XYZ file of C-alpha atoms in Angstrom:
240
model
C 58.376 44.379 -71.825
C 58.856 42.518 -68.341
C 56.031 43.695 -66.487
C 58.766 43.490 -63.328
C 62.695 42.429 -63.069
C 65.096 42.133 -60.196
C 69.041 42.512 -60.305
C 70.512 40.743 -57.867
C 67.963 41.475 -55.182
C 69.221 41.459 -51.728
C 67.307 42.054 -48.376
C 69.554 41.574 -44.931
C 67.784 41.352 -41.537
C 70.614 42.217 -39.146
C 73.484 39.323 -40.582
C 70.214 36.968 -41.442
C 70.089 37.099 -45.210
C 66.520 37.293 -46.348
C 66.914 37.450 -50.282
C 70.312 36.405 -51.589
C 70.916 38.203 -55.225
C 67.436 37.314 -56.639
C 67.137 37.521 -60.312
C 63.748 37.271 -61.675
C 62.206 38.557 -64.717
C 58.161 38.244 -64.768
C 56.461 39.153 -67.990
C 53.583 41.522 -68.456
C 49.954 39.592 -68.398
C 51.268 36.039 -67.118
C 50.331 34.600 -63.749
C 53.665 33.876 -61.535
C 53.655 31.934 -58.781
C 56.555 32.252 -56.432
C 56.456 29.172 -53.865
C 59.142 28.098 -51.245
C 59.301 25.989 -47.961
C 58.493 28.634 -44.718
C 61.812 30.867 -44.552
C 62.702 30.670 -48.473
C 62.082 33.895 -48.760
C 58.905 34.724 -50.793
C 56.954 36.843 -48.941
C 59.950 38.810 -48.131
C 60.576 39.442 -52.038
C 56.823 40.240 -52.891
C 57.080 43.130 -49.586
C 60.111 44.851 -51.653
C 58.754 44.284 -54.919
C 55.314 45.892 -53.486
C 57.214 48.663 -52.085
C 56.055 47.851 -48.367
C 59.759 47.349 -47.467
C 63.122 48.690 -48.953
C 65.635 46.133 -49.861
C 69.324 46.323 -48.666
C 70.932 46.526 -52.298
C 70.014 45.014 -55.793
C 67.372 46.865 -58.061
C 63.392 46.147 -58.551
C 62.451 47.808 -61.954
C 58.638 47.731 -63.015
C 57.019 47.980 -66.145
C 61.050 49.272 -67.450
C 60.917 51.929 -64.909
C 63.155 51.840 -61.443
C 61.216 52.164 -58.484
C 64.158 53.800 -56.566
C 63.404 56.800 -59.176
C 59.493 55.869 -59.598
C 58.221 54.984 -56.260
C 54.768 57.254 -56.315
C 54.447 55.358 -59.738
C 54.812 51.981 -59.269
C 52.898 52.196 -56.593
C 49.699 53.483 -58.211
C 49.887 50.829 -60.887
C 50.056 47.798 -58.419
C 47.944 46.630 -55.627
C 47.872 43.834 -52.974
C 45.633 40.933 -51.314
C 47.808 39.994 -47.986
C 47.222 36.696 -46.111
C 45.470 38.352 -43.791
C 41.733 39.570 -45.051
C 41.866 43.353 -45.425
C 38.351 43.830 -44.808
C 36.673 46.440 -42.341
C 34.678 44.301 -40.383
C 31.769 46.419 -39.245
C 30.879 47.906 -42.856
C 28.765 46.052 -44.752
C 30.294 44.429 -48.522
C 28.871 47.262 -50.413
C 30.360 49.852 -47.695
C 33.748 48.301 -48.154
C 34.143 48.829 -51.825
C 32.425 52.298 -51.570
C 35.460 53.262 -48.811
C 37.917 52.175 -50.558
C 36.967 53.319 -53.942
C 36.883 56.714 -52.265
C 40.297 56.477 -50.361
C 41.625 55.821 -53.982
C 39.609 58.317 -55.831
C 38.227 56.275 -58.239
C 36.290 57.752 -61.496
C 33.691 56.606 -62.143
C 33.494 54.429 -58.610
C 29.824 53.079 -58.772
C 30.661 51.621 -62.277
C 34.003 49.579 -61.018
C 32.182 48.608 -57.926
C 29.234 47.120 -59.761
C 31.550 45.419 -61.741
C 33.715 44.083 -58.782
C 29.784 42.716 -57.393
C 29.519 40.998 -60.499
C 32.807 39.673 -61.102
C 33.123 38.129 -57.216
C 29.340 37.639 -57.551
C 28.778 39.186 -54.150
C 25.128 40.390 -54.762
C 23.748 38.179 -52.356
C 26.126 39.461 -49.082
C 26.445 43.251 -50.611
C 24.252 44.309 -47.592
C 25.705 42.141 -45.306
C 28.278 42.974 -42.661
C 31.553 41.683 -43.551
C 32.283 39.926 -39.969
C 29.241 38.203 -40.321
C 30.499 37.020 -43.704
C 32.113 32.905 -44.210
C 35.618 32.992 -44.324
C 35.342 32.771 -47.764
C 32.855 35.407 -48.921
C 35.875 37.462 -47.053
C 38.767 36.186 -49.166
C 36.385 37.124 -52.185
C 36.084 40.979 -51.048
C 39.223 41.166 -49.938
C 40.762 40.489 -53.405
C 37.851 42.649 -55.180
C 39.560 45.437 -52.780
C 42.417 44.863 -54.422
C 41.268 45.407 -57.712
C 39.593 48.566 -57.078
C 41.886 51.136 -58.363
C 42.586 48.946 -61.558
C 45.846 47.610 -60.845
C 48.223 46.418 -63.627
C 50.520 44.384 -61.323
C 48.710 42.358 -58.314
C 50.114 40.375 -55.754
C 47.755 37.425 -54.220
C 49.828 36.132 -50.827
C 48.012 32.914 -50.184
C 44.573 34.003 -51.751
C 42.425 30.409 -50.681
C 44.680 29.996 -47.203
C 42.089 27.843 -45.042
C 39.152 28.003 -47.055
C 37.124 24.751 -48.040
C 37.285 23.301 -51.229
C 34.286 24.408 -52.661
C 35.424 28.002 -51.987
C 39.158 27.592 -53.067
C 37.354 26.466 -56.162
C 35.182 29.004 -57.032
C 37.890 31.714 -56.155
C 40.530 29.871 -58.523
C 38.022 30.730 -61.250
C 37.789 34.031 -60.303
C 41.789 34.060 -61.013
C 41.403 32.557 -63.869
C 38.911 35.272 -65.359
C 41.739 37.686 -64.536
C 44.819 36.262 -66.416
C 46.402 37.952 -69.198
C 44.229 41.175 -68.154
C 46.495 42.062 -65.351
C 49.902 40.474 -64.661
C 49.282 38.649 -60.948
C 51.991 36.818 -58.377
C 50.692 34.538 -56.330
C 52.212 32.691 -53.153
C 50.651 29.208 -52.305
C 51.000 26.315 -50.571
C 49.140 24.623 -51.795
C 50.308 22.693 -55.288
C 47.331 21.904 -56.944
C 46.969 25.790 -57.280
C 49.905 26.696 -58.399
C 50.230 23.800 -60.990
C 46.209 24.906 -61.993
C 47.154 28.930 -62.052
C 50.279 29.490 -63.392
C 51.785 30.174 -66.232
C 55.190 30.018 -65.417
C 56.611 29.104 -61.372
C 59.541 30.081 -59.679
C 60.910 27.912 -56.671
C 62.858 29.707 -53.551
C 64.598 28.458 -51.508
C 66.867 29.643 -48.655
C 66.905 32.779 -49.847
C 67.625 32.209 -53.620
C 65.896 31.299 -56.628
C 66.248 27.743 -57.848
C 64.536 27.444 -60.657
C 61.786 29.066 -62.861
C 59.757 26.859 -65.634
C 56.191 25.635 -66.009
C 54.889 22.888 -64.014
C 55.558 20.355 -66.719
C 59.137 21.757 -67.208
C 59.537 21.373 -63.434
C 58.394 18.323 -63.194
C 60.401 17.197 -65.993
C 63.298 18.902 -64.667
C 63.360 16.898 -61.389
C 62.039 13.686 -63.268
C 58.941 13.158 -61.004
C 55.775 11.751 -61.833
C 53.674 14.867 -60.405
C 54.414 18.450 -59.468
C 54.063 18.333 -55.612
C 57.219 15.536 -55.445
C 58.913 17.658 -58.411
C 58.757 20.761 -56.226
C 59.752 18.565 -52.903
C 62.896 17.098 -54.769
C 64.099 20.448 -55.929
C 63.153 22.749 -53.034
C 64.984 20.125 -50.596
C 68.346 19.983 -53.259
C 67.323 16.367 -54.309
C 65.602 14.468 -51.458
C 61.707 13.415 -51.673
């Protein structure tokens, strides 16, 4: 089963055309990355697909199920990290989990949160206020947030923006600890992280997909000597 599909997914700002008739079929457990130029039209997919905005026409079906019909359901199986950190700045780490885990009802909360601690190994800033925390300590919490109500489907939109390489680092490993437990869509621009991460990558552009493969198949598709140029020459229609 495709853990999510779209059939000829279409989202129209006024006459700007967001999404133009976007086909995509992401299978259950695999990392996807879904990268573009600014204005391709990525983050405007993973806000329908999320179910923070409606599209204009086309269908988004999750897990087999169509989220026009199963709304309340889809929602409670998937979760997302935005760009933005989602933190509340004036609780401490602990406080954060504990708040959220109890906006979402979660069984057995102390047990997921102490495994959350563990997983982002946050023991050492659990106590500390989260605006006090490095940029990215934050990106860490936010995405445990994320993961507190066990989602089956999470989206990651630009998970290591800004953060040094040490961090980005040590929060790709993170990601990696999660694939094939959870299926997971990430948007980066960065290419080393895609081309590390993924398991399969689609490329948008203008709106449309233009191609979906693994970074080798991608790179052979273009005939390129390295992904970033591969993903250049077919993003641009040709031109490195």
């Amino acid at each position: 089963m495709y853990a999510i599909e779209t059939k000829n997914l279409t989202k129209k700002f006024k006459e700007k055309i967001a999404v133009n008739n976007l086909n995509l079929e992401i299978k259950e457990g695999e990392l996807f990355s879904l990268l573009g130029t600014n204005g391709a039209g990525k983050t405007t997919t993973i806000k329908m697909i999320s179910t923070l905005i409606l599209p204009t026409s086309g269908e988004i079906i999750i897990k087999g199920k169509n989220i026009k019909e199963y709304k309340i359901e889809a929602k409670e199986i998937i979760n997302l990290s935005p760009q933005e950190t989602a933190i509340a700045p004036n609780l401490t780490t602990l406080e954060n989990l504990e708040f959220m885990a109890g906006v979402y009802e979660i069984r057995n909360k102390q047990e997921k949160i102490e495994e959350l601690i563990k997983l982002f190994k946050l023991e050492e800033v659990k106590k500390q206020k989260a605006k006090t925390l490095s940029g990215g300590w934050q990106r860490r919490l936010s995405i445990a947030i994320s993961l507190i109500n066990n989602p089956e489907i999470l989206f990651l939109d630009e998970p290591t923006l800004g953060l040094d390489v040490i961090a980005r680092r040590e929060l790709w490993n993170i990601i990696k600890q999660l694939k094939g437990k959870i299926t997971i869509i990430l948007t980066t621009h960065y290419m080393e992280e895609a081309e590390k991460l993924s398991d399969r990558i689609g490329i948008m552009g203008k709106g449309r997909l233009i191609c979906v493969g693994t970074s080798n198949e991608l790179i052979k598709k273009a005939n390129t000597n390295n992904f970033e140029d591969a993903f250049v020459k077919l993003a641009t229609g040709g031109e490195l």
